Amino acid sequence: MPIIIYRPVTKGRRKSSVQDFSDITRTEPEKSLVVSRKDMAGRGNGGKITVRHRGGGAKQLIRMIDFLRDKYDIPARVDSIEYDPARGARISLVIYKDGEKRYIVTPDGLKVGDVIVSSKTSAEIVPGNRLPLAKIPVGITVHSVELQPGKGGQLGRGAGTMIQLMALEGGFATLRLPSGEVRNVPQAAMA
């Protein structure tokens, strides 16, 4: 995701930056993978305003992201890279060999036309492929890591976040999170 950093020609422009949308290949989302977001306008479950000065704004559609990636050993082709108003990271529309479409969080280096696969046994170590931590070489950076096998990606889902696989030992994988925290997760967890 390219970022435009402005020259500090005025005080207001100093240290300011915006996203460059040159990497976006499609502007409209896939209709079958979005739901409308209900605007609560600052109201709680009783219908009364609990937070003031909320409401209005542009209508947003929530994209249904596949964090589980449970279609194993079926190759999928990246059809488009899209903007998601609900997150900082870009999302990719992938089309599986059987015709099913799903959204995934776009890893750095994934391009339109790339073929990705999610496998429990073996797959090439390239951006976009999903494997158990036990099958990934030590030292590789990963994203969208499961905390428990079969639960779906929970760690490292934001834009630019990378988790380094430090060690595989005793049924657990040692991960270094972007915050510097070192954490153990089961080796069977997918990333």
XYZ file of N, CA and C in Angstrom, residues 73-185:
339
model
N -5.937 -27.185 -0.158
C -5.372 -27.768 -1.380
C -6.178 -27.449 -2.630
N -6.957 -26.373 -2.595
C -7.676 -25.904 -3.779
C -7.045 -24.563 -4.153
N -6.396 -24.466 -5.320
C -5.755 -23.198 -5.685
C -6.785 -22.095 -5.945
N -6.385 -20.881 -5.605
C -7.234 -19.716 -5.816
C -6.417 -18.642 -6.533
N -7.065 -17.962 -7.476
C -6.409 -16.899 -8.241
C -6.867 -15.548 -7.700
N -5.911 -14.631 -7.523
C -6.231 -13.275 -7.049
C -6.852 -12.512 -8.211
N -8.136 -12.130 -8.033
C -8.868 -11.451 -9.099
C -8.691 -9.938 -9.035
N -8.703 -9.370 -7.816
C -8.562 -7.915 -7.690
C -8.068 -7.558 -6.299
N -7.500 -6.365 -6.180
C -7.099 -5.800 -4.898
C -7.981 -4.581 -4.662
N -8.633 -4.543 -3.489
C -9.644 -3.539 -3.221
C -9.382 -2.795 -1.922
N -10.043 -1.651 -1.802
C -10.011 -0.837 -0.582
C -11.122 -1.300 0.337
N -10.832 -1.351 1.634
C -11.851 -1.697 2.616
C -11.949 -0.549 3.618
N -13.117 0.121 3.736
C -13.218 1.253 4.659
C -13.134 0.844 6.127
N -13.271 -0.450 6.429
C -13.265 -0.903 7.815
C -11.878 -1.253 8.328
N -10.841 -1.224 7.468
C -9.498 -1.615 7.914
C -8.435 -0.851 7.151
N -7.240 -0.824 7.698
C -6.135 -0.133 7.060
C -5.509 -0.941 5.941
N -5.583 -2.259 6.030
C -4.978 -3.126 5.027
C -5.876 -3.230 3.796
N -5.270 -3.517 2.664
C -6.029 -3.799 1.446
C -6.586 -5.221 1.533
N -7.647 -5.478 0.779
C -8.199 -6.830 0.711
C -8.141 -7.310 -0.734
N -8.070 -8.631 -0.891
C -8.004 -9.233 -2.219
C -9.205 -10.138 -2.425
N -9.795 -10.041 -3.599
C -10.846 -10.959 -3.990
C -10.180 -12.149 -4.666
N -10.351 -13.341 -4.080
C -9.757 -14.541 -4.663
C -10.873 -15.442 -5.174
N -10.628 -16.076 -6.321
C -11.593 -16.989 -6.921
C -10.964 -18.376 -6.925
N -11.606 -19.307 -6.220
C -11.100 -20.679 -6.136
C -11.386 -21.431 -7.426
N -10.704 -22.543 -7.604
C -10.829 -23.367 -8.805
C -12.277 -23.818 -9.030
N -13.020 -24.032 -7.927
C -14.417 -24.473 -8.044
C -15.389 -23.307 -8.246
N -14.878 -22.070 -8.344
C -15.715 -20.914 -8.651
C -16.123 -20.077 -7.459
N -15.845 -20.528 -6.233
C -16.240 -19.765 -5.051
C -15.345 -18.533 -4.892
N -15.973 -17.411 -4.477
C -15.241 -16.158 -4.281
C -15.169 -15.850 -2.794
N -14.008 -15.354 -2.362
C -13.814 -14.947 -0.970
C -12.857 -13.768 -0.924
N -12.984 -12.969 0.155
C -12.044 -11.889 0.412
C -11.000 -12.368 1.413
N -9.730 -11.967 1.207
C -8.672 -12.203 2.184
C -7.934 -10.884 2.392
N -7.229 -10.778 3.528
C -6.366 -9.618 3.761
C -5.141 -9.778 2.867
N -4.796 -8.727 2.124
C -3.705 -8.795 1.149
C -2.350 -8.712 1.835
N -1.516 -9.758 1.702
C -0.151 -9.641 2.217
C 0.712 -8.822 1.261
N 1.800 -8.272 1.778
C 2.700 -7.459 0.966
C 3.343 -8.334 -0.104
N 3.266 -7.899 -1.350
C 3.869 -8.640 -2.451
C 2.872 -9.439 -3.275
N 1.618 -9.515 -2.848
C 0.605 -10.249 -3.609
C 0.080 -9.353 -4.724
N -0.018 -9.910 -5.937
C -0.461 -9.147 -7.098
C -1.636 -9.843 -7.770
N -2.358 -9.106 -8.594
C -3.471 -9.668 -9.359
C -2.928 -10.746 -10.299
N -3.590 -11.887 -10.324
C -3.161 -12.994 -11.172
C -2.358 -14.046 -10.438
N -1.843 -13.737 -9.237
C -1.093 -14.722 -8.457
C -2.021 -15.856 -8.030
N -1.452 -17.044 -7.906
C -2.209 -18.216 -7.450
C -1.748 -18.542 -6.038
N -2.713 -18.640 -5.109
C -2.407 -18.952 -3.717
C -3.120 -20.232 -3.327
N -2.638 -20.852 -2.258
C -3.243 -22.095 -1.790
C -3.122 -22.169 -0.271
N -4.119 -22.789 0.348
C -4.107 -23.049 1.780
C -4.002 -24.558 1.946
N -2.973 -25.018 2.672
C -2.733 -26.458 2.765
C -2.280 -26.827 4.167
N -2.671 -28.032 4.620
C -2.217 -28.530 5.919
C -0.970 -29.379 5.781
N -0.599 -29.740 4.544
C 0.553 -30.622 4.349
C 1.760 -29.885 3.781
N 1.647 -29.349 2.576
C 2.792 -28.647 1.996
C 2.317 -27.660 0.941
N 3.020 -26.547 0.883
C 2.796 -25.523 -0.141
C 4.062 -24.689 -0.212
N 4.215 -23.989 -1.307
C 5.378 -23.134 -1.490
C 5.320 -21.959 -0.502
N 6.488 -21.522 -0.020
C 6.551 -20.393 0.908
C 6.586 -19.094 0.097
N 5.390 -18.588 -0.245
C 5.239 -17.343 -0.989
C 4.129 -16.531 -0.317
N 4.093 -15.202 -0.516
C 3.024 -14.403 0.085
C 1.646 -14.871 -0.379
N 0.751 -15.068 0.587
C -0.614 -15.468 0.281
C -0.904 -16.919 0.613
N 0.108 -17.784 0.594
C -0.128 -19.184 0.934
C -0.282 -19.330 2.442
N -1.099 -20.313 2.861
C -1.395 -20.510 4.284
C -1.017 -21.935 4.676
N -0.208 -22.051 5.717
C 0.304 -23.333 6.187
C 0.267 -23.396 7.705
N 0.341 -24.625 8.288
C 0.540 -24.710 9.736
C 1.927 -24.175 10.098
N 2.067 -23.619 11.280
C 3.344 -23.053 11.706
C 4.453 -24.104 11.697
N 4.106 -25.374 11.915
C 5.105 -26.452 11.921
C 5.743 -26.635 10.546
N 5.062 -26.252 9.475
C 5.564 -26.435 8.102
C 6.270 -25.196 7.562
N 6.349 -24.129 8.358
C 6.972 -22.882 7.910
C 8.390 -22.821 8.475
N 9.404 -22.470 7.660
C 10.774 -22.380 8.173
C 10.929 -21.300 9.242
N 11.789 -21.566 10.210
C 12.057 -20.620 11.294
C 12.727 -19.371 10.714
N 12.308 -18.198 11.186
C 12.869 -16.930 10.735
C 11.990 -16.204 9.739
N 11.005 -16.895 9.172
C 10.092 -16.288 8.193
C 9.104 -15.375 8.921
N 8.716 -14.268 8.269
C 7.668 -13.410 8.828
C 6.320 -13.840 8.257
N 5.323 -13.888 9.123
C 3.985 -14.348 8.751
C 2.955 -13.311 9.196
N 1.706 -13.513 8.805
C 0.616 -12.664 9.271
C -0.636 -13.508 9.400
N -1.679 -12.970 9.986
C -2.967 -13.637 10.189
C -2.783 -15.010 10.837
N -2.203 -15.007 12.025
C -1.878 -16.237 12.743
C -3.028 -16.626 13.657
N -3.351 -17.916 13.690
C -4.375 -18.428 14.596
C -3.795 -18.575 16.001
N -4.619 -18.309 17.018
C -4.215 -18.593 18.390
C -4.522 -20.034 18.746
N -5.637 -20.552 18.252
C -6.015 -21.949 18.418
C -6.308 -22.511 17.040
N -5.858 -23.742 16.741
C -6.105 -24.318 15.412
C -7.598 -24.365 15.080
N -7.945 -23.911 13.876
C -9.324 -23.931 13.413
C -10.144 -22.727 13.820
N -9.542 -21.756 14.508
C -10.287 -20.588 14.974
C -10.235 -19.425 14.000
N -9.293 -19.440 13.065
C -9.154 -18.334 12.120
C -8.085 -17.356 12.590
N -7.527 -16.598 11.639
C -6.452 -15.665 11.944
C -6.867 -14.597 12.929
N -6.069 -14.407 13.997
C -6.380 -13.410 15.017
C -5.213 -12.463 15.277
N -3.982 -12.890 15.020
C -2.809 -12.054 15.258
C -2.262 -11.559 13.930
N -1.805 -10.325 13.897
C -1.141 -9.800 12.707
C -2.063 -9.605 11.521
N -3.233 -9.008 11.755
C -4.188 -8.810 10.663
C -4.192 -7.391 10.130
N -3.505 -6.485 10.789
C -3.512 -5.080 10.385
C -2.535 -4.796 9.261
N -2.651 -3.600 8.712
C -1.783 -3.201 7.606
C -0.342 -3.078 8.082
N 0.574 -3.740 7.390
C 1.997 -3.642 7.674
C 2.482 -4.440 8.864
N 1.611 -5.215 9.501
C 2.056 -5.993 10.656
C 2.685 -7.297 10.199
N 3.816 -7.612 10.812
C 4.518 -8.858 10.506
C 4.887 -9.528 11.817
N 4.730 -10.841 11.855
C 5.068 -11.634 13.028
C 6.195 -12.562 12.622
N 7.269 -12.574 13.403
C 8.411 -13.415 13.060
C 8.327 -14.732 13.809
N 8.492 -15.833 13.069
C 8.530 -17.172 13.649
C 9.933 -17.400 14.200
N 10.050 -17.475 15.525
C 11.359 -17.546 16.178
C 11.850 -18.984 16.368
N 10.957 -19.891 16.813
C 11.385 -21.266 17.105
C 10.184 -22.203 17.064
N 10.462 -23.494 16.837
C 9.469 -24.556 16.901
C 9.997 -25.586 17.894
N 9.276 -25.748 19.011
C 9.803 -26.610 20.058
C 8.674 -27.075 20.972
N 8.643 -28.368 21.267
C 7.704 -28.918 22.240
C 6.244 -28.744 21.888
N 5.902 -28.810 20.606
C 4.514 -28.668 20.192
C 4.040 -27.227 20.077
N 4.911 -26.270 20.379
C 4.555 -24.862 20.300
C 5.502 -24.120 19.371
N 4.990 -23.061 18.779
C 5.793 -22.170 17.953
C 5.957 -20.862 18.717
N 7.190 -20.369 18.770
C 7.475 -19.101 19.439
C 7.434 -17.984 18.409
N 6.599 -16.980 18.664
C 6.401 -15.872 17.727
C 6.804 -14.561 18.381
N 7.428 -13.674 17.597
C 7.694 -12.314 18.061
C 6.694 -11.397 17.385
N 5.831 -10.782 18.175
C 4.779 -9.922 17.669
C 5.350 -8.530 17.362
N 4.616 -7.697 16.600
C 5.111 -6.358 16.272
C 5.409 -5.498 17.504
N 4.736 -5.752 18.613
C 4.962 -4.987 19.840
C 6.253 -5.392 20.537
N 6.867 -6.502 20.108
C 8.061 -7.018 20.764
C 7.743 -8.167 21.700
N 6.453 -8.380 21.982
C 6.042 -9.484 22.848
C 6.375 -10.812 22.183
N 6.857 -11.764 22.975
C 7.142 -13.115 22.495
C 6.034 -14.019 23.016
N 5.434 -14.781 22.121
C 4.260 -15.567 22.474
C 4.350 -16.969 21.916
N 3.821 -17.947 22.634
C 3.790 -19.337 22.174
C 2.387 -19.675 21.703
N 2.293 -20.269 20.514
C 1.020 -20.776 19.994
C 1.247 -22.202 19.502
